[in-house]
């Protein structure tokens, strides 16, 4: 069957990262390097993605799971050798295969698509994507003949002094006709400066065998940038982040300071929302229209409806409904579901709790494992005492209840609708509806006690 395949090379050790983790599992903008490459391949219409793993193979395989097929390269004997390890997964396939580096996450799906179209239109056995770089150090150089056609790719370590001056380099991204690739791989040798089987040599082999081989120059040279060390990880992250932010800007989102805003690749934001400086918006967060986000907020895996305002807050795996205000300095922990037109004010922490519409929790509260109704007022310093030292327990507060300042609600407890709890109470029993609950020591006055203590007043 003719379907488009891809091979992602991800077996290398990535020594210069100085990391316990395999290089391709390092993250930029919410995705690992190899996932960016994978997504670009699938985005270009690839049906079958093979990842060649080697160094810490199990970690990469556990991470990617069933999203791709794997080929194991036990010893890293070069990029050509890596592709050979996928032979058994390719040989019954017809059509074309795209080869990509698992450490070069900036390549766009459209670029791969374009390369493939030109590959097919020119009836090529192989097409390599190239880029013009002002500094070509470290890359394979594209050697073109008199007619301008590619003749070979020379690795830096094998290049002559003249070849080192060539600015057009190999991106490490190729389209191959599968049967021609397999034939060329069988002829590879490792007679070169690094003693490796170079995938790049398959092009010269195909050219010598009178097959068409093309070299297509990429417009945006940055797309070929690979990650070998932490500095390059940062450079790639900057480019990806700027691309993501520009996409949101063109969709109608205002980002006040793109250099100080970090948005993951899967985030969705609707128009007329304004993002203030210092925000990190992560995972698959969805933000509605006309929101004001930030400054200095970290929002991870949340869904936020329209007209929400969030200031200086941290929010994880939570849902915030329209017209609600969060912060400054609030903390929404996983499982918080906040209704419409709610106020979650300063130094308020909410965890695994449902907060009804129009409820106010304005200052210094903890609400965990609770269900709070609509139009409830949780006074300053009110606390849900959800943990008894062994188990987490649940508290339920009915609609229109008033919870006074500095109240402890010792879970499990139910406060029914319209109940009123006096400030400073420690509530351990159910409060019926429409009732006042006072659970605190009565005030005692000892007249002139202070003066008596200091012996200032001997008339009493
Ligand atoms: C390779 C190209 C070079 C190109 C550059 C682009 C060759 C011989 N050279 O060089 O022309 O300009 O990429 O970035 O192909 N890998 C394996 N198994 C191996 C060796 C490598 O899976 O045995 C993987 C690495 O993990 C990496 C990718 O292949 O993801 C590229 O390997 P690397 O060693 O970085 O190749 P370069 O020397 O950069
Ligand atoms: Ca490399």
GROMACS .gro file of C-alpha atoms and ligand atoms in nm:
model
  500
    1UNK     CA    1   0.000   0.000   0.000
    2UNK     CA    2   0.124   0.347  -0.080
    3UNK     CA    3   0.110   0.561   0.230
    4UNK     CA    4   0.344   0.829   0.351
    5UNK     CA    5   0.592   0.720   0.618
    6UNK     CA    6   0.840   0.910   0.829
    7UNK     CA    7   1.155   0.808   1.014
    8UNK     CA    8   1.263   1.020   1.308
    9UNK     CA    9   1.622   0.971   1.416
   10UNK     CA   10   1.641   0.976   1.793
   11UNK     CA   11   1.901   0.721   1.897
   12UNK     CA   12   2.191   0.956   1.967
   13UNK     CA   13   2.320   1.017   2.318
   14UNK     CA   14   2.307   1.396   2.317
   15UNK     CA   15   2.616   1.411   2.538
   16UNK     CA   16   2.644   1.789   2.525
   17UNK     CA   17   2.310   1.831   2.702
   18UNK     CA   18   2.484   1.692   3.015
   19UNK     CA   19   2.157   1.534   3.120
   20UNK     CA   20   2.015   1.214   3.266
   21UNK     CA   21   1.739   1.245   3.010
   22UNK     CA   22   1.780   1.151   2.644
   23UNK     CA   23   1.814   1.469   2.439
   24UNK     CA   24   1.491   1.426   2.243
   25UNK     CA   25   1.288   1.419   2.567
   26UNK     CA   26   1.386   1.772   2.664
   27UNK     CA   27   1.092   2.009   2.642
   28UNK     CA   28   1.031   2.337   2.467
   29UNK     CA   29   0.699   2.521   2.485
   30UNK     CA   30   0.522   2.229   2.645
   31UNK     CA   31   0.631   1.950   2.415
   32UNK     CA   32   0.941   1.732   2.396
   33UNK     CA   33   1.173   1.791   2.101
   34UNK     CA   34   1.073   1.461   1.943
   35UNK     CA   35   0.700   1.537   1.981
   36UNK     CA   36   0.740   1.862   1.788
   37UNK     CA   37   0.902   1.667   1.507
   38UNK     CA   38   0.637   1.395   1.524
   39UNK     CA   39   0.353   1.648   1.511
   40UNK     CA   40   0.511   1.821   1.211
   41UNK     CA   41   0.535   1.484   1.034
   42UNK     CA   42   0.173   1.392   1.107
   43UNK     CA   43   0.071   1.748   1.012
   44UNK     CA   44   0.234   1.696   0.672
   45UNK     CA   45   0.016   1.392   0.607
   46UNK     CA   46   0.243   1.115   0.733
   47UNK     CA   47   0.041   0.808   0.828
   48UNK     CA   48   0.313   0.592   0.973
   49UNK     CA   49   0.585   0.738   1.190
   50UNK     CA   50   0.887   0.528   1.286
   51UNK     CA   51   1.120   0.652   1.559
   52UNK     CA   52   1.471   0.509   1.573
   53UNK     CA   53   1.571   0.480   1.939
   54UNK     CA   54   1.897   0.371   2.099
   55UNK     CA   55   2.042   0.572   2.386
   56UNK     CA   56   1.800   0.524   2.679
   57UNK     CA   57   1.560   0.368   2.430
   58UNK     CA   58   1.313   0.249   2.690
   59UNK     CA   59   1.261   0.600   2.825
   60UNK     CA   60   1.184   0.737   2.479
   61UNK     CA   61   0.955   0.443   2.401
   62UNK     CA   62   0.767   0.478   2.731
   63UNK     CA   63   0.722   0.845   2.663
   64UNK     CA   64   0.596   0.823   2.305
   65UNK     CA   65   0.395   0.504   2.361
   66UNK     CA   66   0.160   0.407   2.082
   67UNK     CA   67   0.190   0.733   1.890
   68UNK     CA   68   0.472   0.590   1.676
   69UNK     CA   69   0.641   0.266   1.578
   70UNK     CA   70   0.993   0.201   1.703
   71UNK     CA   71   1.312   0.066   1.552
   72UNK     CA   72   1.602  -0.008   1.784
   73UNK     CA   73   1.956   0.097   1.699
   74UNK     CA   74   2.166  -0.070   1.966
   75UNK     CA   75   2.492   0.091   1.868
   76UNK     CA   76   2.497   0.439   1.720
   77UNK     CA   77   2.701   0.382   1.407
   78UNK     CA   78   2.574   0.682   1.215
   79UNK     CA   79   2.261   0.829   1.060
   80UNK     CA   80   2.268   0.584   0.768
   81UNK     CA   81   2.296   0.293   1.008
   82UNK     CA   82   2.005   0.437   1.209
   83UNK     CA   83   1.779   0.438   0.903
   84UNK     CA   84   1.888   0.081   0.820
   85UNK     CA   85   1.738  -0.031   1.151
   86UNK     CA   86   1.394   0.067   1.022
   87UNK     CA   87   1.433  -0.145   0.709
   88UNK     CA   88   1.198  -0.423   0.828
   89UNK     CA   89   0.923  -0.167   0.884
   90UNK     CA   90   0.967  -0.016   0.538
   91UNK     CA   91   1.038  -0.297   0.299
   92UNK     CA   92   0.677  -0.397   0.236
   93UNK     CA   93   0.581  -0.034   0.180
   94UNK     CA   94   0.569   0.157  -0.144
   95UNK     CA   95   0.589   0.530  -0.194
   96UNK     CA   96   0.792   0.779  -0.002
   97UNK     CA   97   0.946   0.829   0.338
   98UNK     CA   98   1.048   1.149   0.510
   99UNK     CA   99   1.357   1.135   0.731
  100UNK     CA  100   1.382   1.387   1.013
  101UNK     CA  101   1.613   1.452   1.308
  102UNK     CA  102   1.444   1.408   1.646
  103UNK     CA  103   1.643   1.703   1.781
  104UNK     CA  104   1.532   1.965   1.527
  105UNK     CA  105   1.185   2.073   1.641
  106UNK     CA  106   1.135   2.390   1.437
  107UNK     CA  107   1.051   2.230   1.103
  108UNK     CA  108   0.697   2.315   0.997
  109UNK     CA  109   0.445   2.072   0.854
  110UNK     CA  110   0.400   2.301   0.551
  111UNK     CA  111   0.772   2.287   0.480
  112UNK     CA  112   0.772   1.907   0.481
  113UNK     CA  113   0.463   1.907   0.259
  114UNK     CA  114   0.624   2.146   0.011
  115UNK     CA  115   0.939   1.935  -0.003
  116UNK     CA  116   0.736   1.624  -0.067
  117UNK     CA  117   0.538   1.791  -0.345
  118UNK     CA  118   0.854   1.901  -0.523
  119UNK     CA  119   1.008   1.556  -0.462
  120UNK     CA  120   0.712   1.387  -0.630
  121UNK     CA  121   0.673   1.647  -0.908
  122UNK     CA  122   1.041   1.612  -1.004
  123UNK     CA  123   1.020   1.234  -0.987
  124UNK     CA  124   1.316   1.227  -0.750
  125UNK     CA  125   1.467   0.926  -0.579
  126UNK     CA  126   1.574   1.161  -0.301
  127UNK     CA  127   1.523   1.526  -0.211
  128UNK     CA  128   1.718   1.695   0.063
  129UNK     CA  129   1.608   2.015   0.233
  130UNK     CA  130   1.886   2.268   0.260
  131UNK     CA  131   1.932   2.609   0.414
  132UNK     CA  132   2.168   2.900   0.367
  133UNK     CA  133   2.339   2.983   0.696
  134UNK     CA  134   2.581   3.268   0.765
  135UNK     CA  135   2.770   3.028   0.990
  136UNK     CA  136   2.764   2.675   0.854
  137UNK     CA  137   2.991   2.528   1.122
  138UNK     CA  138   2.905   2.172   1.218
  139UNK     CA  139   2.663   2.104   0.933
  140UNK     CA  140   2.711   1.891   0.624
  141UNK     CA  141   2.781   2.113   0.321
  142UNK     CA  142   2.580   2.090   0.000
  143UNK     CA  143   2.815   2.052  -0.295
  144UNK     CA  144   2.653   2.158  -0.623
  145UNK     CA  145   2.791   2.088  -0.970
  146UNK     CA  146   2.828   2.326  -1.268
  147UNK     CA  147   2.459   2.301  -1.363
  148UNK     CA  148   2.366   2.388  -1.004
  149UNK     CA  149   2.249   2.037  -0.927
  150UNK     CA  150   2.351   1.869  -0.603
  151UNK     CA  151   2.648   1.636  -0.639
  152UNK     CA  152   2.711   1.531  -0.281
  153UNK     CA  153   2.689   1.625   0.085
  154UNK     CA  154   3.022   1.650   0.268
  155UNK     CA  155   3.040   1.638   0.643
  156UNK     CA  156   3.246   1.909   0.808
  157UNK     CA  157   3.510   1.660   0.920
  158UNK     CA  158   3.551   1.526   0.565
  159UNK     CA  159   3.538   1.861   0.384
  160UNK     CA  160   3.817   2.030   0.190
  161UNK     CA  161   3.907   2.389   0.276
  162UNK     CA  162   3.703   2.516  -0.024
  163UNK     CA  163   3.403   2.303   0.076
  164UNK     CA  164   3.413   2.443   0.430
  165UNK     CA  165   3.331   2.785   0.280
  166UNK     CA  166   2.999   2.662   0.141
  167UNK     CA  167   2.710   2.832   0.316
  168UNK     CA  168   2.436   2.599   0.195
  169UNK     CA  169   2.397   2.319   0.446
  170UNK     CA  170   2.210   1.994   0.493
  171UNK     CA  171   1.904   2.032   0.716
  172UNK     CA  172   1.902   1.662   0.801
  173UNK     CA  173   1.551   1.643   0.650
  174UNK     CA  174   1.499   1.432   0.337
  175UNK     CA  175   1.230   1.276   0.123
  176UNK     CA  176   1.318   0.937  -0.022
  177UNK     CA  177   1.152   0.699  -0.256
  178UNK     CA  178   1.143   0.393  -0.029
  179UNK     CA  179   1.277   0.133  -0.271
  180UNK     CA  180   1.560   0.363  -0.384
  181UNK     CA  181   1.650   0.441  -0.023
  182UNK     CA  182   1.670   0.073   0.071
  183UNK     CA  183   1.884   0.001  -0.235
  184UNK     CA  184   2.123   0.288  -0.156
  185UNK     CA  185   2.149   0.192   0.213
  186UNK     CA  186   2.271  -0.153   0.114
  187UNK     CA  187   2.565   0.013  -0.061
  188UNK     CA  188   2.673   0.242   0.224
  189UNK     CA  189   3.021   0.220   0.370
  190UNK     CA  190   3.178   0.379   0.675
  191UNK     CA  191   3.504   0.484   0.509
  192UNK     CA  192   3.509   0.844   0.633
  193UNK     CA  193   3.660   1.067   0.899
  194UNK     CA  194   3.412   0.952   1.165
  195UNK     CA  195   3.398   0.584   1.068
  196UNK     CA  196   3.017   0.614   1.052
  197UNK     CA  197   2.751   0.509   0.806
  198UNK     CA  198   2.636   0.848   0.680
  199UNK     CA  199   2.281   0.876   0.552
  200UNK     CA  200   2.405   1.168   0.344
  201UNK     CA  201   2.614   0.929   0.131
  202UNK     CA  202   2.297   0.767  -0.003
  203UNK     CA  203   2.243   1.079  -0.212
  204UNK     CA  204   2.576   1.047  -0.388
  205UNK     CA  205   2.508   0.675  -0.442
  206UNK     CA  206   2.172   0.755  -0.603
  207UNK     CA  207   2.321   1.032  -0.817
  208UNK     CA  208   2.593   0.794  -0.940
  209UNK     CA  209   2.320   0.541  -1.016
  210UNK     CA  210   2.162   0.801  -1.248
  211UNK     CA  211   1.863   0.871  -1.031
  212UNK     CA  212   1.715   1.219  -0.989
  213UNK     CA  213   1.821   1.380  -0.664
  214UNK     CA  214   1.696   1.726  -0.567
  215UNK     CA  215   1.804   1.984  -0.311
  216UNK     CA  216   1.533   2.226  -0.201
  217UNK     CA  217   1.633   2.537  -0.013
  218UNK     CA  218   1.412   2.630   0.284
  219UNK     CA  219   1.301   2.996   0.302
  220UNK     CA  220   1.320   3.025   0.683
  221UNK     CA  221   1.664   2.891   0.762
  222UNK     CA  222   1.582   2.875   1.133
  223UNK     CA  223   1.357   2.575   1.070
  224UNK     CA  224   1.660   2.349   1.047
  225UNK     CA  225   1.813   2.449   1.380
  226UNK     CA  226   1.893   2.149   1.593
  227UNK     CA  227   1.951   2.117   1.965
  228UNK     CA  228   2.285   1.985   2.084
  229UNK     CA  229   2.327   2.176   2.409
  230UNK     CA  230   2.128   2.386   2.656
  231UNK     CA  231   2.209   2.710   2.479
  232UNK     CA  232   2.060   2.580   2.157
  233UNK     CA  233   1.762   2.450   2.356
  234UNK     CA  234   1.704   2.807   2.472
  235UNK     CA  235   1.749   2.949   2.120
  236UNK     CA  236   1.499   2.703   1.977
  237UNK     CA  237   1.258   2.773   2.262
  238UNK     CA  238   1.277   3.148   2.196
  239UNK     CA  239   1.193   3.101   1.830
  240UNK     CA  240   0.906   2.861   1.900
  241UNK     CA  241   0.766   3.085   2.172
  242UNK     CA  242   0.777   3.389   1.945
  243UNK     CA  243   0.607   3.193   1.665
  244UNK     CA  244   0.332   3.082   1.904
  245UNK     CA  245   0.280   3.435   2.035
  246UNK     CA  246   0.269   3.581   1.683
  247UNK     CA  247   0.002   3.327   1.589
  248UNK     CA  248  -0.211   3.442   1.885
  249UNK     CA  249  -0.150   3.808   1.796
  250UNK     CA  250  -0.276   3.749   1.442
  251UNK     CA  251  -0.582   3.582   1.598
  252UNK     CA  252  -0.664   3.901   1.787
  253UNK     CA  253  -0.489   3.849   2.120
  254UNK     CA  254  -0.290   4.138   2.272
  255UNK     CA  255   0.040   4.032   2.425
  256UNK     CA  256   0.195   4.329   2.601
  257UNK     CA  257   0.550   4.193   2.626
  258UNK     CA  258   0.622   3.890   2.404
  259UNK     CA  259   0.976   3.867   2.542
  260UNK     CA  260   0.840   3.807   2.887
  261UNK     CA  261   0.546   3.580   2.808
  262UNK     CA  262   0.565   3.203   2.764
  263UNK     CA  263   0.288   3.015   2.589
  264UNK     CA  264   0.288   2.642   2.516
  265UNK     CA  265   0.211   2.508   2.170
  266UNK     CA  266  -0.130   2.361   2.253
  267UNK     CA  267  -0.279   2.668   2.420
  268UNK     CA  268  -0.591   2.827   2.269
  269UNK     CA  269  -0.681   3.193   2.329
  270UNK     CA  270  -0.979   3.380   2.185
  271UNK     CA  271  -0.974   3.733   2.052
  272UNK     CA  272  -0.963   4.055   2.254
  273UNK     CA  273  -0.796   3.883   2.545
  274UNK     CA  274  -0.498   4.075   2.681
  275UNK     CA  275  -0.195   3.896   2.824
  276UNK     CA  276   0.016   4.106   3.060
  277UNK     CA  277   0.388   4.048   3.118
  278UNK     CA  278   0.528   3.762   3.319
  279UNK     CA  279   0.269   3.499   3.231
  280UNK     CA  280   0.331   3.131   3.166
  281UNK     CA  281   0.034   2.969   2.997
  282UNK     CA  282   0.089   2.598   2.979
  283UNK     CA  283  -0.035   2.258   2.867
  284UNK     CA  284  -0.368   2.253   2.684
  285UNK     CA  285  -0.503   2.568   2.852
  286UNK     CA  286  -0.802   2.730   2.680
  287UNK     CA  287  -0.875   3.097   2.740
  288UNK     CA  288  -1.192   3.266   2.618
  289UNK     CA  289  -1.246   3.610   2.465
  290UNK     CA  290  -1.211   3.948   2.639
  291UNK     CA  291  -1.012   3.815   2.933
  292UNK     CA  292  -0.739   4.004   3.114
  293UNK     CA  293  -0.460   3.768   3.213
  294UNK     CA  294  -0.169   3.864   3.433
  295UNK     CA  295   0.067   4.013   3.512
  296UNK     CA  296   0.275   3.727   3.652
  297UNK     CA  297   0.035   3.438   3.635
  298UNK     CA  298   0.105   3.070   3.579
  299UNK     CA  299  -0.188   2.891   3.423
  300UNK     CA  300  -0.151   2.521   3.354
  301UNK     CA  301  -0.411   2.291   3.200
  302UNK     CA  302  -0.702   2.527   3.272
  303UNK     CA  303  -1.018   2.622   3.088
  304UNK     CA  304  -1.118   2.985   3.126
  305UNK     CA  305  -1.439   3.129   2.984
  306UNK     CA  306  -1.494   3.485   2.849
  307UNK     CA  307  -1.446   3.810   3.045
  308UNK     CA  308  -1.236   3.653   3.319
  309UNK     CA  309  -0.968   3.856   3.499
  310UNK     CA  310  -0.668   3.688   3.653
  311UNK     CA  311  -0.394   3.873   3.839
  312UNK     CA  312  -0.068   3.739   3.988
  313UNK     CA  313  -0.208   3.392   4.041
  314UNK     CA  314  -0.124   3.026   3.994
  315UNK     CA  315  -0.391   2.799   3.849
  316UNK     CA  316  -0.359   2.429   3.774
  317UNK     CA  317  -0.612   2.195   3.606
  318UNK     CA  318  -0.905   2.416   3.696
  319UNK     CA  319  -1.215   2.560   3.528
  320UNK     CA  320  -1.312   2.926   3.558
  321UNK     CA  321  -1.648   3.049   3.427
  322UNK     CA  322  -1.726   3.383   3.267
  323UNK     CA  323  -1.697   3.722   3.440
  324UNK     CA  324  -1.505   3.580   3.734
  325UNK     CA  325  -1.208   3.755   3.896
  326UNK     CA  326  -0.915   3.561   4.035
  327UNK     CA  327  -0.635   3.714   4.240
  328UNK     CA  328  -0.417   3.891   4.305
  329UNK     CA  329  -0.220   3.609   4.468
  330UNK     CA  330  -0.475   3.329   4.444
  331UNK     CA  331  -0.392   2.961   4.402
  332UNK     CA  332  -0.637   2.734   4.221
  333UNK     CA  333  -0.524   2.375   4.259
  334UNK     CA  334  -0.643   2.079   4.051
  335UNK     CA  335  -1.013   2.010   4.040
  336UNK     CA  336  -1.132   2.362   4.116
  337UNK     CA  337  -1.447   2.453   3.927
  338UNK     CA  338  -1.532   2.819   3.970
  339UNK     CA  339  -1.873   2.950   3.862
  340UNK     CA  340  -1.972   3.275   3.690
  341UNK     CA  341  -1.914   3.617   3.837
  342UNK     CA  342  -1.725   3.476   4.132
  343UNK     CA  343  -1.452   3.654   4.322
  344UNK     CA  344  -1.152   3.453   4.437
  345UNK     CA  345  -0.943   3.720   4.605
  346UNK     CA  346  -0.600   3.760   4.754
  347UNK     CA  347  -0.432   3.469   4.934
  348UNK     CA  348  -0.721   3.237   4.866
  349UNK     CA  349  -0.643   2.874   4.792
  350UNK     CA  350  -0.904   2.647   4.635
  351UNK     CA  351  -0.855   2.276   4.578
  352UNK     CA  352  -1.093   2.015   4.440
  353UNK     CA  353  -1.392   2.236   4.505
  354UNK     CA  354  -1.694   2.358   4.317
  355UNK     CA  355  -1.779   2.723   4.375
  356UNK     CA  356  -2.126   2.839   4.265
  357UNK     CA  357  -2.213   3.152   4.065
  358UNK     CA  358  -2.187   3.495   4.232
  359UNK     CA  359  -2.002   3.362   4.534
  360UNK     CA  360  -1.733   3.574   4.697
  361UNK     CA  361  -1.423   3.436   4.866
  362UNK     CA  362  -1.237   3.761   4.886
  363UNK     CA  363  -0.945   3.722   5.126
  364UNK     CA  364  -0.720   3.476   5.307
  365UNK     CA  365  -0.927   3.157   5.278
  366UNK     CA  366  -0.868   2.788   5.216
  367UNK     CA  367  -1.145   2.593   5.046
  368UNK     CA  368  -1.053   2.229   4.982
  369UNK     CA  369  -1.272   1.927   4.901
  370UNK     CA  370  -1.585   2.138   4.917
  371UNK     CA  371  -1.902   2.224   4.736
  372UNK     CA  372  -1.996   2.587   4.778
  373UNK     CA  373  -2.335   2.706   4.650
  374UNK     CA  374  -2.436   3.024   4.469
  375UNK     CA  375  -2.420   3.370   4.615
  376UNK     CA  376  -2.229   3.255   4.921
  377UNK     CA  377  -2.006   3.493   5.114
  378UNK     CA  378  -1.698   3.332   5.260
  379UNK     CA  379  -1.557   3.588   5.503
  380UNK     CA  380  -1.196   3.686   5.539
  381UNK     CA  381  -0.988   3.405   5.685
  382UNK     CA  382  -1.260   3.140   5.663
  383UNK     CA  383  -1.115   2.792   5.636
  384UNK     CA  384  -1.246   2.455   5.532
  385UNK     CA  385  -1.073   2.210   5.764
  386UNK     CA  386  -1.073   1.924   5.519
  387UNK     CA  387  -0.804   1.701   5.667
  388UNK     CA  388  -0.846   1.519   5.997
  389UNK     CA  389  -0.493   1.389   6.000
  390UNK     CA  390  -0.591   1.068   5.824
  391UNK     CA  391  -0.848   1.139   5.556
  392UNK     CA  392  -0.970   1.423   5.341
  393UNK     CA  393  -1.336   1.500   5.417
  394UNK     CA  394  -1.595   1.703   5.230
  395UNK     CA  395  -1.783   2.018   5.329
  396UNK     CA  396  -2.102   2.138   5.162
  397UNK     CA  397  -2.225   2.497   5.184
  398UNK     CA  398  -2.572   2.583   5.050
  399UNK     CA  399  -2.679   2.881   4.840
  400UNK     CA  400  -2.687   3.229   5.000
  401UNK     CA  401  -2.505   3.114   5.312
  402UNK     CA  402  -2.296   3.370   5.498
  403UNK     CA  403  -1.976   3.238   5.650
  404UNK     CA  404  -1.829   3.498   5.885
  405UNK     CA  405  -1.464   3.595   5.914
  406UNK     CA  406  -1.222   3.346   6.063
  407UNK     CA  407  -1.471   3.059   6.065
  408UNK     CA  408  -1.345   2.698   6.065
  409UNK     CA  409  -1.571   2.448   5.894
  410UNK     CA  410  -1.451   2.113   6.024
  411UNK     CA  411  -1.523   1.857   5.753
  412UNK     CA  412  -1.735   1.662   5.701
  413UNK     CA  413  -2.001   1.922   5.766
  414UNK     CA  414  -2.304   2.067   5.590
  415UNK     CA  415  -2.410   2.430   5.608
  416UNK     CA  416  -2.757   2.461   5.458
  417UNK     CA  417  -2.888   2.743   5.243
  418UNK     CA  418  -2.939   3.089   5.389
  419UNK     CA  419  -2.752   2.990   5.706
  420UNK     CA  420  -2.546   3.254   5.883
  421UNK     CA  421  -2.231   3.163   6.071
  422UNK     CA  422  -2.097   3.410   6.321
  423UNK     CA  423  -1.740   3.524   6.287
  424UNK     CA  424  -1.481   3.318   6.467
  425UNK     CA  425  -1.699   3.008   6.493
  426UNK     CA  426  -1.562   2.656   6.468
  427UNK     CA  427  -1.841   2.459   6.307
  428UNK     CA  428  -1.844   2.085   6.364
  429UNK     CA  429  -2.216   2.011   6.329
  430UNK     CA  430  -2.470   2.054   6.052
  431UNK     CA  431  -2.620   2.406   6.033
  432UNK     CA  432  -2.990   2.404   5.934
  433UNK     CA  433  -3.119   2.644   5.673
  434UNK     CA  434  -3.208   3.003   5.764
  435UNK     CA  435  -3.033   2.956   6.102
  436UNK     CA  436  -2.761   3.141   6.286
  437UNK     CA  437  -2.476   2.930   6.419
  438UNK     CA  438  -2.241   3.065   6.682
  439UNK     CA  439  -1.971   2.834   6.803
  440UNK     CA  440  -1.727   3.039   7.002
  441UNK     CA  441  -1.659   3.135   7.363
  442UNK     CA  442  -1.879   3.414   7.497
  443UNK     CA  443  -1.697   3.737   7.562
  444UNK     CA  444  -1.609   3.807   7.927
  445UNK     CA  445  -1.530   4.158   8.054
  446UNK     CA  446  -1.316   4.201   8.363
  447UNK     CA  447  -1.353   4.567   8.432
  448UNK     CA  448  -1.031   4.762   8.505
  449UNK     CA  449  -0.833   4.438   8.502
  450UNK     CA  450  -0.538   4.602   8.332
  451UNK     CA  451  -0.502   4.883   8.578
  452UNK     CA  452  -0.541   4.644   8.870
  453UNK     CA  453  -0.272   4.417   8.736
  454UNK     CA  454  -0.015   4.692   8.722
  455UNK     CA  455  -0.118   4.821   9.065
  456UNK     CA  456  -0.182   5.173   8.927
  457UNK     CA  457  -0.528   5.207   9.073
  458UNK     CA  458  -0.559   5.133   9.443
  459UNK     CA  459  -0.913   5.274   9.468
  460UNK     CA  460  -1.053   4.946   9.330
  461LIG     C1  461   2.374   1.534   1.045
  461LIG     C2  462   2.408   1.527   0.898
  461LIG     C3  463   2.456   1.665   0.852
  461LIG     C4  464   2.348   1.767   0.876
  461LIG     C5  465   2.305   1.766   1.024
  461LIG     C6  466   2.182   1.852   1.040
  461LIG     C7  467   2.489   1.300   0.859
  461LIG     C8  468   2.608   1.214   0.838
  461LIG     N1  469   2.512   1.430   0.877
  461LIG     O1  470   2.492   1.566   1.114
  461LIG     O2  471   2.488   1.661   0.715
  461LIG     O3  472   2.392   1.895   0.841
  461LIG     O4  473   2.271   1.631   1.065
  461LIG     O5  474   2.148   1.864   1.176
  461LIG     O6  475   2.378   1.251   0.856
  461LIG     N2  476   2.138   0.958   1.518
  461LIG     C9  477   2.095   0.830   1.540
  461LIG     N3  478   2.184   0.729   1.532
  461LIG    C10  479   2.313   0.748   1.501
  461LIG    C11  480   2.357   0.880   1.477
  461LIG    C12  481   2.266   0.983   1.487
  461LIG     O7  482   1.977   0.808   1.568
  461LIG     O8  483   2.388   0.649   1.494
  461LIG    C13  484   2.041   1.068   1.529
  461LIG    C14  485   2.076   1.167   1.637
  461LIG     O9  486   2.016   1.128   1.758
  461LIG    C15  487   2.018   1.295   1.582
  461LIG    C16  488   2.027   1.279   1.431
  461LIG    O10  489   2.041   1.141   1.408
  461LIG    O11  490   1.883   1.313   1.619
  461LIG    C17  491   2.144   1.355   1.371
  461LIG    O12  492   2.264   1.299   1.423
  461LIG     P1  493   2.392   1.387   1.456
  461LIG    O13  494   2.497   1.298   1.509
  461LIG    O14  495   2.350   1.501   1.540
  461LIG    O15  496   2.432   1.430   1.311
  461LIG     P2  497   2.515   1.558   1.271
  461LIG    O16  498   2.657   1.532   1.294
  461LIG    O17  499   2.456   1.677   1.335
  462LIG    CA1  500   2.315   1.727   1.520
   0.00000   0.00000   0.00000
